[in-house]
PDB file of C-alpha atoms in Angstrom:
ATOM      1  CA  MET X  23     -27.764  -1.646  22.228  1.00 42.00           C
ATOM      2  CA  GLY X  24     -29.353   1.753  21.591  1.00 42.00           C
ATOM      3  CA  ALA X  25     -31.449   3.704  24.037  1.00 44.00           C
ATOM      4  CA  LYS X  26     -35.009   2.589  24.660  1.00 42.00           C
ATOM      5  CA  GLY X  27     -37.267   3.799  21.881  1.00 45.00           C
ATOM      6  CA  ASP X  28     -34.548   3.927  19.221  1.00 46.00           C
ATOM      7  CA  ALA X  29     -35.702   3.063  15.724  1.00 42.00           C
ATOM      8  CA  PRO X  30     -34.267  -0.202  14.357  1.00 40.00           C
ATOM      9  CA  GLN X  31     -31.035   0.453  12.520  1.00 43.00           C
ATOM     10  CA  THR X  32     -29.730  -1.476   9.516  1.00 41.00           C
ATOM     11  CA  LYS X  33     -26.285  -2.797  10.349  1.00 40.00           C
ATOM     12  CA  PRO X  34     -23.524  -3.521   7.828  1.00 42.00           C
ATOM     13  CA  HIS X  35     -23.297  -7.180   6.946  1.00 41.00           C
ATOM     14  CA  LEU X  36     -20.948  -9.432   5.036  1.00 43.00           C
ATOM     15  CA  LEU X  37     -22.424 -12.225   2.950  1.00 45.00           C
ATOM     16  CA  LEU X  38     -19.892 -14.757   1.687  1.00 40.00           C
ATOM     17  CA  TYR X  39     -20.827 -17.874  -0.205  1.00 37.00           C
ATOM     18  CA  TYR X  40     -19.215 -20.437  -2.483  1.00 35.00           C
ATOM     19  CA  SER X  41     -20.423 -21.615  -5.866  1.00 35.00           C
ATOM     20  CA  ARG X  42     -20.009 -25.311  -4.981  1.00 35.00           C
ATOM     21  CA  SER X  43     -20.913 -27.299  -1.920  1.00 31.00           C
ATOM     22  CA  GLN X  44     -17.785 -29.436  -1.628  1.00 32.00           C
ATOM     23  CA  SER X  45     -15.380 -28.402   1.103  1.00 32.00           C
ATOM     24  CA  LEU X  46     -11.901 -27.034   0.613  1.00 34.00           C
ATOM     25  CA  ASP X  47      -8.817 -28.916   1.712  1.00 36.00           C
ATOM     26  CA  ARG X  48      -7.683 -27.409   5.023  1.00 36.00           C
ATOM     27  CA  ASP X  49      -4.549 -29.375   5.825  1.00 38.00           C
ATOM     28  CA  CYS X  50      -3.431 -27.826   9.081  1.00 36.00           C
ATOM     29  CA  ALA X  51      -0.034 -29.522   8.807  1.00 37.00           C
ATOM     30  CA  ARG X  52       0.820 -27.573   5.680  1.00 35.00           C
ATOM     31  CA  PRO X  53       2.795 -24.332   6.205  1.00 33.00           C
ATOM     32  CA  ARG X  54       0.584 -21.237   5.928  1.00 33.00           C
ATOM     33  CA  VAL X  55       1.314 -19.000   2.956  1.00 32.00           C
ATOM     34  CA  VAL X  56       0.478 -15.385   3.731  1.00 33.00           C
ATOM     35  CA  GLU X  57       1.431 -13.880   0.375  1.00 35.00           C
ATOM     36  CA  GLU X  58      -0.073 -14.982  -2.913  1.00 37.00           C
ATOM     37  CA  VAL X  59       2.482 -16.088  -5.490  1.00 37.00           C
ATOM     38  CA  ASP X  60       2.044 -14.714  -9.015  1.00 42.00           C
ATOM     39  CA  PRO X  61       3.891 -17.160 -11.291  1.00 38.00           C
ATOM     40  CA  LEU X  62       3.406 -14.903 -14.324  1.00 38.00           C
ATOM     41  CA  GLY X  63       4.914 -11.861 -12.660  1.00 43.00           C
ATOM     42  CA  LEU X  64       1.919  -9.708 -13.651  1.00 53.00           C
ATOM     43  CA  ARG X  65       1.843  -6.017 -12.842  1.00 80.00           C
ATOM     44  CA  TYR X  66      -1.332  -3.964 -12.649  1.00 88.00           C
ATOM     45  CA  SER X  67      -2.158  -1.111 -15.033  1.00 93.00           C
ATOM     46  CA  ALA X  68      -5.168   1.176 -15.361  1.00 96.00           C
ATOM     47  CA  ASP X  69      -5.706  -0.356 -18.800  1.00 96.00           C
ATOM     48  CA  ASP X  70      -6.372  -3.728 -17.136  1.00 95.00           C
ATOM     49  CA  PHE X  71      -9.723  -2.456 -15.847  1.00 97.00           C
ATOM     50  CA  THR X  72     -12.947  -1.609 -17.664  1.00 98.00           C
ATOM     51  CA  VAL X  73     -15.006   0.886 -15.672  1.00 98.00           C
ATOM     52  CA  SER X  74     -18.452   2.282 -16.425  1.00 98.00           C
ATOM     53  CA  GLU X  75     -21.106   4.230 -14.556  1.00 98.00           C
ATOM     54  CA  SER X  76     -24.878   4.413 -14.909  1.00 97.00           C
ATOM     55  CA  VAL X  77     -26.358   7.729 -13.852  1.00 95.00           C
ATOM     56  CA  ASP X  78     -29.968   6.535 -14.071  1.00 94.00           C
ATOM     57  CA  ALA X  79     -29.318   3.298 -12.154  1.00 95.00           C
ATOM     58  CA  SER X  80     -26.826   4.939  -9.757  1.00 97.00           C
ATOM     59  CA  HIS X  81     -24.183   2.250  -9.992  1.00 98.00           C
ATOM     60  CA  VAL X  82     -20.568   1.720 -11.042  1.00 99.00           C
ATOM     61  CA  PHE X  83     -19.374  -1.467 -12.737  1.00 98.00           C
ATOM     62  CA  ILE X  84     -15.744  -2.660 -12.869  1.00 98.00           C
ATOM     63  CA  GLU X  85     -14.394  -5.656 -14.780  1.00 96.00           C
ATOM     64  CA  THR X  86     -10.892  -7.093 -15.161  1.00 95.00           C
ATOM     65  CA  ARG X  87      -9.240 -10.345 -16.193  1.00 92.00           C
ATOM     66  CA  LEU X  88      -6.679 -10.123 -13.395  1.00 89.00           C
ATOM     67  CA  ASP X  89      -7.091 -11.518  -9.901  1.00 87.00           C
ATOM     68  CA  PRO X  90      -7.454  -9.060  -7.029  1.00 88.00           C
ATOM     69  CA  PRO X  91      -4.557  -9.074  -4.540  1.00 89.00           C
ATOM     70  CA  SER X  92      -5.150 -10.289  -1.018  1.00 86.00           C
ATOM     71  CA  LEU X  93      -4.858  -8.289   2.164  1.00 88.00           C
ATOM     72  CA  GLN X  94      -1.678 -10.283   2.924  1.00 86.00           C
ATOM     73  CA  ALA X  95       0.002  -9.458  -0.410  1.00 87.00           C
ATOM     74  CA  ALA X  96       3.246  -7.492  -0.478  1.00 89.00           C
ATOM     75  CA  ALA X  97       2.824  -3.775   0.189  1.00 91.00           C
ATOM     76  CA  ALA X  98       4.217  -2.892  -3.234  1.00 91.00           C
ATOM     77  CA  THR X  99       1.701  -5.190  -4.932  1.00 91.00           C
ATOM     78  CA  LYS X 100      -1.251  -3.664  -3.100  1.00 91.00           C
ATOM     79  CA  LYS X 101       0.017  -0.134  -3.706  1.00 93.00           C
ATOM     80  CA  GLY X 102       0.355  -0.738  -7.438  1.00 94.00           C
ATOM     81  CA  TYR X 103      -3.063  -2.364  -7.588  1.00 94.00           C
ATOM     82  CA  ARG X 104      -4.795   0.458  -5.736  1.00 95.00           C
ATOM     83  CA  ALA X 105      -3.119   3.123  -7.858  1.00 96.00           C
ATOM     84  CA  SER X 106      -4.004   1.379 -11.126  1.00 96.00           C
ATOM     85  CA  LEU X 107      -7.610   0.676 -10.184  1.00 97.00           C
ATOM     86  CA  ALA X 108      -8.038   4.205  -8.810  1.00 97.00           C
ATOM     87  CA  ALA X 109      -6.724   5.672 -12.078  1.00 98.00           C
ATOM     88  CA  ALA X 110      -9.132   3.528 -14.085  1.00 98.00           C
ATOM     89  CA  VAL X 111     -12.078   4.562 -11.904  1.00 98.00           C
ATOM     90  CA  ALA X 112     -11.142   8.252 -12.157  1.00 98.00           C
ATOM     91  CA  ARG X 113     -10.974   7.926 -15.940  1.00 98.00           C
ATOM     92  CA  GLY X 114     -14.189   5.926 -16.306  1.00 98.00           C
ATOM     93  CA  THR X 115     -16.473   7.856 -13.947  1.00 98.00           C
ATOM     94  CA  SER X 116     -17.499  11.449 -13.276  1.00 98.00           C
ATOM     95  CA  ARG X 117     -19.641  11.006 -10.171  1.00 98.00           C
ATOM     96  CA  CYS X 118     -19.381   9.942  -6.546  1.00 98.00           C
ATOM     97  CA  PHE X 119     -21.675   8.342  -4.002  1.00 98.00           C
ATOM     98  CA  THR X 120     -22.555  10.682  -1.141  1.00 97.00           C
ATOM     99  CA  HIS X 121     -24.466   8.181   0.991  1.00 96.00           C
ATOM    100  CA  ASP X 122     -24.339   4.449   1.781  1.00 97.00           C
ATOM    101  CA  VAL X 123     -23.706   1.819  -0.892  1.00 98.00           C
ATOM    102  CA  ALA X 124     -23.844  -1.917  -1.537  1.00 98.00           C
ATOM    103  CA  VAL X 125     -20.846  -3.713  -3.073  1.00 98.00           C
ATOM    104  CA  THR X 126     -21.096  -6.952  -5.065  1.00 98.00           C
ATOM    105  CA  LEU X 127     -17.922  -8.869  -5.976  1.00 96.00           C
ATOM    106  CA  THR X 128     -17.826 -11.907  -8.277  1.00 94.00           C
ATOM    107  CA  TRP X 129     -14.409 -13.553  -8.612  1.00 89.00           C
ATOM    108  CA  ILE X 130     -13.856 -15.894 -11.558  1.00 88.00           C
ATOM    109  CA  ILE X 131     -11.170 -18.492 -10.869  1.00 81.00           C
ATOM    110  CA  SER X 132     -10.189 -21.849 -12.342  1.00 71.00           C
ATOM    111  CA  GLU X 133     -11.206 -24.999 -10.504  1.00 69.00           C
ATOM    112  CA  GLU X 134      -7.604 -26.190 -10.365  1.00 66.00           C
ATOM    113  CA  ARG X 135      -6.396 -23.035  -8.630  1.00 65.00           C
ATOM    114  CA  ARG X 136      -9.321 -22.810  -6.240  1.00 61.00           C
ATOM    115  CA  TYR X 137      -9.508 -26.423  -5.108  1.00 63.00           C
ATOM    116  CA  GLN X 138      -6.040 -27.832  -5.674  1.00 60.00           C
ATOM    117  CA  THR X 139      -3.693 -25.109  -4.442  1.00 58.00           C
ATOM    118  CA  HIS X 140      -3.267 -23.359  -1.129  1.00 62.00           C
ATOM    119  CA  ILE X 141      -1.606 -20.147  -2.335  1.00 59.00           C
ATOM    120  CA  VAL X 142      -4.758 -18.433  -3.587  1.00 66.00           C
ATOM    121  CA  ALA X 143      -6.215 -15.795  -1.276  1.00 66.00           C
ATOM    122  CA  ASP X 144      -9.419 -16.432   0.620  1.00 74.00           C
ATOM    123  CA  LEU X 145     -12.456 -14.530  -0.545  1.00 78.00           C
ATOM    124  CA  ASP X 146     -12.686 -12.201   2.431  1.00 80.00           C
ATOM    125  CA  ASN X 147      -9.033 -11.150   2.043  1.00 84.00           C
ATOM    126  CA  VAL X 148      -9.464  -9.662  -1.446  1.00 88.00           C
ATOM    127  CA  LEU X 149     -12.217  -7.229  -0.495  1.00 92.00           C
ATOM    128  CA  LYS X 150     -10.298  -4.618   1.502  1.00 92.00           C
ATOM    129  CA  PRO X 151      -7.626  -3.667  -1.106  1.00 93.00           C
ATOM    130  CA  THR X 152     -10.304  -3.337  -3.784  1.00 95.00           C
ATOM    131  CA  ILE X 153     -12.641  -1.153  -1.722  1.00 96.00           C
ATOM    132  CA  ASP X 154      -9.721   1.045  -0.620  1.00 95.00           C
ATOM    133  CA  ALA X 155      -8.990   1.792  -4.289  1.00 96.00           C
ATOM    134  CA  LEU X 156     -12.462   3.301  -4.703  1.00 98.00           C
ATOM    135  CA  VAL X 157     -11.985   6.032  -2.075  1.00 98.00           C
ATOM    136  CA  GLY X 158     -10.766   9.563  -2.783  1.00 97.00           C
ATOM    137  CA  PRO X 159     -11.569  12.969  -4.356  1.00 97.00           C
ATOM    138  CA  ASP X 160     -11.192  11.521  -7.867  1.00 97.00           C
ATOM    139  CA  SER X 161     -13.009   8.267  -7.132  1.00 98.00           C
ATOM    140  CA  VAL X 162     -16.545   7.118  -6.357  1.00 98.00           C
ATOM    141  CA  LEU X 163     -16.464   6.807  -2.549  1.00 98.00           C
ATOM    142  CA  ILE X 164     -15.692   9.448   0.042  1.00 98.00           C
ATOM    143  CA  ASP X 165     -15.020   6.992   2.859  1.00 97.00           C
ATOM    144  CA  ASP X 166     -15.004   3.200   2.994  1.00 96.00           C
ATOM    145  CA  ASN X 167     -17.512   3.289   5.849  1.00 95.00           C
ATOM    146  CA  GLN X 168     -20.122   4.127   3.212  1.00 97.00           C
ATOM    147  CA  VAL X 169     -20.115   0.410   2.368  1.00 98.00           C
ATOM    148  CA  GLN X 170     -23.142  -0.856   4.280  1.00 97.00           C
ATOM    149  CA  SER X 171     -23.588  -4.184   2.498  1.00 96.00           C
ATOM    150  CA  ILE X 172     -21.173  -6.614   0.811  1.00 96.00           C
ATOM    151  CA  GLU X 173     -22.062  -9.663  -1.257  1.00 96.00           C
ATOM    152  CA  ALA X 174     -19.057 -11.661  -2.444  1.00 93.00           C
ATOM    153  CA  SER X 175     -18.664 -14.962  -4.262  1.00 91.00           C
ATOM    154  CA  TRP X 176     -16.191 -16.913  -6.370  1.00 84.00           C
ATOM    155  CA  HIS X 177     -17.136 -19.163  -9.276  1.00 82.00           C
ATOM    156  CA  THR X 178     -15.412 -21.974 -11.152  1.00 77.00           C
ATOM    157  CA  GLY X 179     -16.339 -23.912 -14.263  1.00 62.00           C
ATOM    158  CA  THR X 180     -17.267 -20.871 -16.341  1.00 59.00           C
ATOM    159  CA  THR X 181     -16.970 -20.752 -20.128  1.00 59.00           C
ATOM    160  CA  SER X 182     -14.995 -17.506 -20.170  1.00 57.00           C
ATOM    161  CA  HIS X 183     -11.620 -19.328 -20.091  1.00 57.00           C
ATOM    162  CA  HIS X 184     -10.049 -16.521 -18.106  1.00 68.00           C
ATOM    163  CA  GLY X 185      -9.999 -15.303 -14.537  1.00 80.00           C
ATOM    164  CA  GLY X 186     -10.578 -11.900 -13.043  1.00 90.00           C
ATOM    165  CA  PHE X 187     -13.497 -10.342 -11.266  1.00 93.00           C
ATOM    166  CA  TRP X 188     -16.559  -8.161 -11.609  1.00 94.00           C
ATOM    167  CA  LEU X 189     -17.368  -5.485  -9.060  1.00 98.00           C
ATOM    168  CA  ARG X 190     -20.542  -3.466  -8.818  1.00 98.00           C
ATOM    169  CA  VAL X 191     -21.235  -0.545  -6.470  1.00 99.00           C
ATOM    170  CA  ASP X 192     -24.886   0.469  -6.048  1.00 98.00           C
ATOM    171  CA  SER X 193     -26.353   3.458  -4.265  1.00 98.00           C
ATOM    172  CA  LEU X 194     -28.755   2.518  -1.468  1.00 96.00           C
ATOM    173  CA  GLY X 195     -30.697   5.752  -1.896  1.00 91.00           C
ATOM    174  CA  ILE X 196     -32.111   8.009  -4.588  1.00 89.00           C
ATOM    175  CA  GLY X 197     -30.224  11.134  -5.620  1.00 90.00           C
ATOM    176  CA  ASN X 198     -26.965  10.150  -3.925  1.00 95.00           C
ATOM    177  CA  PHE X 199     -24.841   9.586  -7.057  1.00 97.00           C
ATOM    178  CA  ILE X 200     -23.837  13.078  -8.090  1.00 96.00           C
ATOM    179  CA  PRO X 201     -21.035  14.867  -9.991  1.00 97.00           C
ATOM    180  CA  ARG X 202     -17.655  15.014  -8.282  1.00 97.00           C
ATOM    181  CA  GLY X 203     -16.004  18.300  -7.405  1.00 96.00           C
ATOM    182  CA  GLY X 204     -17.966  19.435  -4.375  1.00 96.00           C
ATOM    183  CA  ARG X 205     -16.530  20.510  -1.041  1.00 97.00           C
ATOM    184  CA  PHE X 206     -17.254  19.744   2.600  1.00 98.00           C
ATOM    185  CA  VAL X 207     -18.536  22.016   5.319  1.00 98.00           C
ATOM    186  CA  GLU X 208     -17.635  21.350   8.960  1.00 98.00           C
ATOM    187  CA  ILE X 209     -20.844  22.197  10.804  1.00 95.00           C
ATOM    188  CA  THR X 210     -19.676  21.213  14.285  1.00 93.00           C
ATOM    189  CA  PRO X 211     -16.207  20.021  15.346  1.00 94.00           C
ATOM    190  CA  GLY X 212     -15.547  16.799  13.465  1.00 94.00           C
ATOM    191  CA  ARG X 213     -18.983  16.656  11.795  1.00 94.00           C
ATOM    192  CA  CYS X 214     -18.906  17.409   8.058  1.00 97.00           C
ATOM    193  CA  TYR X 215     -21.361  17.351   5.153  1.00 97.00           C
ATOM    194  CA  TYR X 216     -20.782  17.213   1.416  1.00 97.00           C
ATOM    195  CA  VAL X 217     -21.780  20.383  -0.449  1.00 97.00           C
ATOM    196  CA  PRO X 218     -22.503  19.588  -4.118  1.00 96.00           C
ATOM    197  CA  VAL X 219     -21.246  21.644  -7.036  1.00 96.00           C
ATOM    198  CA  ALA X 220     -23.632  24.606  -7.420  1.00 96.00           C
ATOM    199  CA  PRO X 221     -23.629  28.406  -7.797  1.00 96.00           C
ATOM    200  CA  PRO X 222     -22.238  30.180  -4.703  1.00 96.00           C
ATOM    201  CA  GLU X 223     -25.634  31.514  -3.607  1.00 96.00           C
ATOM    202  CA  ALA X 224     -27.149  28.015  -3.765  1.00 97.00           C
ATOM    203  CA  GLN X 225     -24.282  26.559  -1.734  1.00 97.00           C
ATOM    204  CA  ARG X 226     -24.733  29.344   0.833  1.00 97.00           C
ATOM    205  CA  LYS X 227     -28.434  28.518   1.300  1.00 96.00           C
ATOM    206  CA  TYR X 228     -27.674  24.805   1.521  1.00 96.00           C
ATOM    207  CA  VAL X 229     -25.036  25.354   4.213  1.00 97.00           C
ATOM    208  CA  ASP X 230     -27.394  27.639   6.155  1.00 96.00           C
ATOM    209  CA  GLN X 231     -30.002  24.856   6.197  1.00 94.00           C
ATOM    210  CA  LEU X 232     -27.441  22.344   7.459  1.00 94.00           C
ATOM    211  CA  VAL X 233     -26.392  24.717  10.242  1.00 95.00           C
ATOM    212  CA  TRP X 234     -30.010  25.338  11.279  1.00 93.00           C
ATOM    213  CA  MET X 235     -31.002  21.652  11.289  1.00 90.00           C
ATOM    214  CA  ASN X 236     -27.973  20.615  13.334  1.00 91.00           C
ATOM    215  CA  ARG X 237     -28.551  23.436  15.823  1.00 91.00           C
ATOM    216  CA  GLU X 238     -32.212  22.503  16.299  1.00 89.00           C
ATOM    217  CA  ARG X 239     -31.368  18.829  16.623  1.00 88.00           C
ATOM    218  CA  ALA X 240     -28.797  19.642  19.321  1.00 89.00           C
ATOM    219  CA  LYS X 241     -31.509  21.446  21.300  1.00 91.00           C
ATOM    220  CA  TRP X 242     -33.789  18.398  21.209  1.00 90.00           C
ATOM    221  CA  GLU X 243     -30.930  16.093  22.197  1.00 89.00           C
ATOM    222  CA  ALA X 244     -30.114  18.361  25.140  1.00 92.00           C
ATOM    223  CA  ALA X 245     -33.759  18.050  26.192  1.00 92.00           C
ATOM    224  CA  GLY X 246     -33.359  14.283  26.439  1.00 92.00           C
ATOM    225  CA  HIS X 247     -34.831  13.050  23.161  1.00 90.00           C
ATOM    226  CA  THR X 248     -33.290   9.887  21.720  1.00 89.00           C
ATOM    227  CA  GLU X 249     -31.575   9.368  18.392  1.00 84.00           C
ATOM    228  CA  GLY X 250     -34.490   7.256  17.207  1.00 84.00           C
ATOM    229  CA  GLU X 251     -36.983   9.996  18.018  1.00 84.00           C
ATOM    230  CA  LEU X 252     -34.908  12.588  16.168  1.00 82.00           C
ATOM    231  CA  TYR X 253     -34.006  10.427  13.179  1.00 79.00           C
ATOM    232  CA  HIS X 254     -36.300  12.252  10.756  1.00 76.00           C
ATOM    233  CA  LEU X 255     -35.156  15.662  11.999  1.00 74.00           C
ATOM    234  CA  ALA X 256     -31.614  15.068  10.766  1.00 74.00           C
ATOM    235  CA  PRO X 257     -30.452  16.369   7.369  1.00 78.00           C
ATOM    236  CA  GLN X 258     -30.916  13.877   4.560  1.00 80.00           C
ATOM    237  CA  SER X 259     -27.246  14.384   3.757  1.00 87.00           C
ATOM    238  CA  ARG X 260     -24.902  11.880   5.357  1.00 91.00           C
ATOM    239  CA  PRO X 261     -22.372  13.268   7.870  1.00 94.00           C
ATOM    240  CA  PHE X 262     -18.702  12.347   7.549  1.00 97.00           C
ATOM    241  CA  PRO X 263     -16.015  12.492  10.270  1.00 96.00           C
ATOM    242  CA  ARG X 264     -13.456  15.240   9.711  1.00 96.00           C
ATOM    243  CA  ALA X 265     -10.605  12.824  10.410  1.00 96.00           C
ATOM    244  CA  ARG X 266     -11.471  10.800   7.280  1.00 95.00           C
ATOM    245  CA  LEU X 267     -11.414  13.767   4.874  1.00 97.00           C
ATOM    246  CA  ALA X 268      -7.699  14.566   4.707  1.00 96.00           C
ATOM    247  CA  ARG X 269      -7.694  14.455   0.890  1.00 96.00           C
ATOM    248  CA  PHE X 270     -10.806  16.621   0.492  1.00 98.00           C
ATOM    249  CA  GLU X 271     -11.384  20.364   0.765  1.00 97.00           C
ATOM    250  CA  VAL X 272     -13.149  21.178   4.042  1.00 98.00           C
ATOM    251  CA  LEU X 273     -14.406  24.688   4.838  1.00 98.00           C
ATOM    252  CA  GLY X 274     -16.210  26.356   7.708  1.00 98.00           C
ATOM    253  CA  PRO X 275     -19.845  27.501   7.298  1.00 97.00           C
ATOM    254  CA  ASP X 276     -18.810  31.158   6.924  1.00 96.00           C
ATOM    255  CA  GLU X 277     -16.475  30.362   4.021  1.00 96.00           C
ATOM    256  CA  PHE X 278     -19.302  29.592   1.585  1.00 94.00           C
ATOM    257  CA  GLY X 279     -21.076  32.141  -0.579  1.00 77.00           C
TER     258      GLY X 279
END
């Protein structure tokens, strides 16, 4: 619970639903399989994914005819999947999300596999490897904690005659889907902000504003004001923890301009 007077905060949520109402067979006597078996011996490639971005709508769309691996899949399988999807995203996009996003996953799977086998991953287990593949300097997310909302479903009985999934990432704000290539400034220990690509003098002014706003906010906090009271005094930019930016360039305020 926040301090008294805090403004209501939107909390991340996970919405999972099934496309049919009948229940799945949960035979507890059957041995649990923790790794999905791929009878075709498929291997992932960047060419397996179609990736597009919409600048005006601030979203990224990914489509493939291959199933996503589960969280319990072999390490080599997940590593290959993440590398292939990351390469496809880097090739198909030029921008990144600098604030919170919503993720929508639709998994297409045959009725026979979904209802009559027990080796197919559960819906919640395929989300983590896929989201992890979208994080990095050459991808569309800076940190997976940008994902504020997830909607996931699987569907059977489609006319496509193939499996796979669709994934859509949408910005939850305006102006937060911008060209990649920026750097981070560490304003206070562990507290960093993304500095967009711009001429040096523009970056210098932007960093100066971030420094000033954080300094003034710290004064109000020291005077006993709550986070809710100071919400609109914070920079519109989203802060990121320094510990999550190992693959990004992070500079001090005096190193800009």
